[in-house]
Amino acid sequence: FYESWVRGRTTGSLLDLPSWVAELPVPVGFLLLAVQACADLVTLRKSSTVSLGSSHE
C-alpha cells in the first residue's frame, strides 16, 4: 500500500485509478483484526469463565 502511494502507481486502465485504493483494505483489515484480538484478550482476562461463541440455551 505505502509503496504504491509514494510512487504514485496506477492501475493502467482507462480510468487510471491509483493502486493504493485497491490495496488499502488489506492493512485496514489487519488493523481491525488486531484491535478485535486485543479486545478479546481483555475480555478473557477480565472474565473468569470462557465463552467462545453464543450459547444455545
PDB file of C-alpha atoms in Angstrom:
ATOM      1  CA  PHE A   1       0.000   0.000   0.000  1.00  0.00           C
ATOM      2  CA  TYR A   2       2.593   2.549   1.110  1.00  0.00           C
ATOM      3  CA  GLU A   3       4.890   1.889  -1.834  1.00  0.00           C
ATOM      4  CA  SER A   4       2.046   2.348  -4.302  1.00  0.00           C
ATOM      5  CA  TRP A   5       1.053   5.586  -2.602  1.00  0.00           C
ATOM      6  CA  VAL A   6       4.570   7.030  -2.523  1.00  0.00           C
ATOM      7  CA  ARG A   7       5.425   6.050  -6.100  1.00  0.00           C
ATOM      8  CA  GLY A   8       2.054   7.111  -7.484  1.00  0.00           C
ATOM      9  CA  ARG A   9       1.424   3.715  -9.049  1.00  0.00           C
ATOM     10  CA  THR A  10      -1.795   3.444 -11.063  1.00  0.00           C
ATOM     11  CA  THR A  11      -3.889   0.609 -12.463  1.00  0.00           C
ATOM     12  CA  GLY A  12      -3.041   1.380 -16.069  1.00  0.00           C
ATOM     13  CA  SER A  13      -6.656   1.073 -17.151  1.00  0.00           C
ATOM     14  CA  LEU A  14      -8.796   3.629 -18.936  1.00  0.00           C
ATOM     15  CA  LEU A  15      -9.704   5.327 -15.633  1.00  0.00           C
ATOM     16  CA  ASP A  16      -6.072   5.173 -14.440  1.00  0.00           C
ATOM     17  CA  LEU A  17      -7.069   4.822 -10.784  1.00  0.00           C
ATOM     18  CA  PRO A  18      -4.371   4.827  -8.101  1.00  0.00           C
ATOM     19  CA  SER A  19      -3.365   1.305  -6.996  1.00  0.00           C
ATOM     20  CA  TRP A  20      -3.413   2.224  -3.321  1.00  0.00           C
ATOM     21  CA  VAL A  21      -7.222   2.491  -3.445  1.00  0.00           C
ATOM     22  CA  ALA A  22      -7.464  -1.259  -4.057  1.00  0.00           C
ATOM     23  CA  GLU A  23      -4.613  -2.119  -1.656  1.00  0.00           C
ATOM     24  CA  LEU A  24      -5.803  -0.010   1.304  1.00  0.00           C
ATOM     25  CA  PRO A  25      -8.373  -2.520   2.659  1.00  0.00           C
ATOM     26  CA  VAL A  26      -5.632  -5.086   3.401  1.00  0.00           C
ATOM     27  CA  PRO A  27      -3.753  -3.129   6.123  1.00  0.00           C
ATOM     28  CA  VAL A  28      -7.040  -1.716   7.429  1.00  0.00           C
ATOM     29  CA  GLY A  29      -8.384  -5.252   7.778  1.00  0.00           C
ATOM     30  CA  PHE A  30      -5.276  -6.404   9.629  1.00  0.00           C
ATOM     31  CA  LEU A  31      -5.549  -3.400  11.945  1.00  0.00           C
ATOM     32  CA  LEU A  32      -9.183  -4.201  12.712  1.00  0.00           C
ATOM     33  CA  LEU A  33      -8.275  -7.850  13.297  1.00  0.00           C
ATOM     34  CA  ALA A  34      -5.547  -6.818  15.753  1.00  0.00           C
ATOM     35  CA  VAL A  35      -7.921  -4.479  17.600  1.00  0.00           C
ATOM     36  CA  GLN A  36     -10.514  -7.264  17.876  1.00  0.00           C
ATOM     37  CA  ALA A  37      -7.882  -9.710  19.133  1.00  0.00           C
ATOM     38  CA  CYS A  38      -6.809  -7.225  21.810  1.00  0.00           C
ATOM     39  CA  ALA A  39     -10.430  -6.673  22.824  1.00  0.00           C
ATOM     40  CA  ASP A  40     -10.954 -10.438  23.086  1.00  0.00           C
ATOM     41  CA  LEU A  41      -7.828 -10.807  25.216  1.00  0.00           C
ATOM     42  CA  VAL A  42      -9.000  -8.060  27.560  1.00  0.00           C
ATOM     43  CA  THR A  43     -12.418  -9.710  27.816  1.00  0.00           C
ATOM     44  CA  LEU A  44     -10.865 -13.099  28.564  1.00  0.00           C
ATOM     45  CA  ARG A  45      -8.579 -11.540  31.144  1.00  0.00           C
ATOM     46  CA  LYS A  46     -11.487  -9.865  32.963  1.00  0.00           C
ATOM     47  CA  SER A  47     -13.867 -12.831  32.752  1.00  0.00           C
ATOM     48  CA  SER A  48     -13.482 -15.906  34.933  1.00  0.00           C
ATOM     49  CA  THR A  49     -15.466 -18.106  32.543  1.00  0.00           C
ATOM     50  CA  VAL A  50     -14.510 -18.664  28.939  1.00  0.00           C
ATOM     51  CA  SER A  51     -17.302 -18.242  26.384  1.00  0.00           C
ATOM     52  CA  LEU A  52     -16.234 -18.768  22.795  1.00  0.00           C
ATOM     53  CA  GLY A  53     -19.440 -18.027  20.943  1.00  0.00           C
ATOM     54  CA  SER A  54     -23.107 -17.815  21.672  1.00  0.00           C
ATOM     55  CA  SER A  55     -24.681 -20.378  23.952  1.00  0.00           C
ATOM     56  CA  HIS A  56     -27.882 -22.049  22.836  1.00  0.00           C
ATOM     57  CA  GLU A  57     -29.990 -22.256  25.954  1.00  0.00           C
TER      58      GLU A  57
END
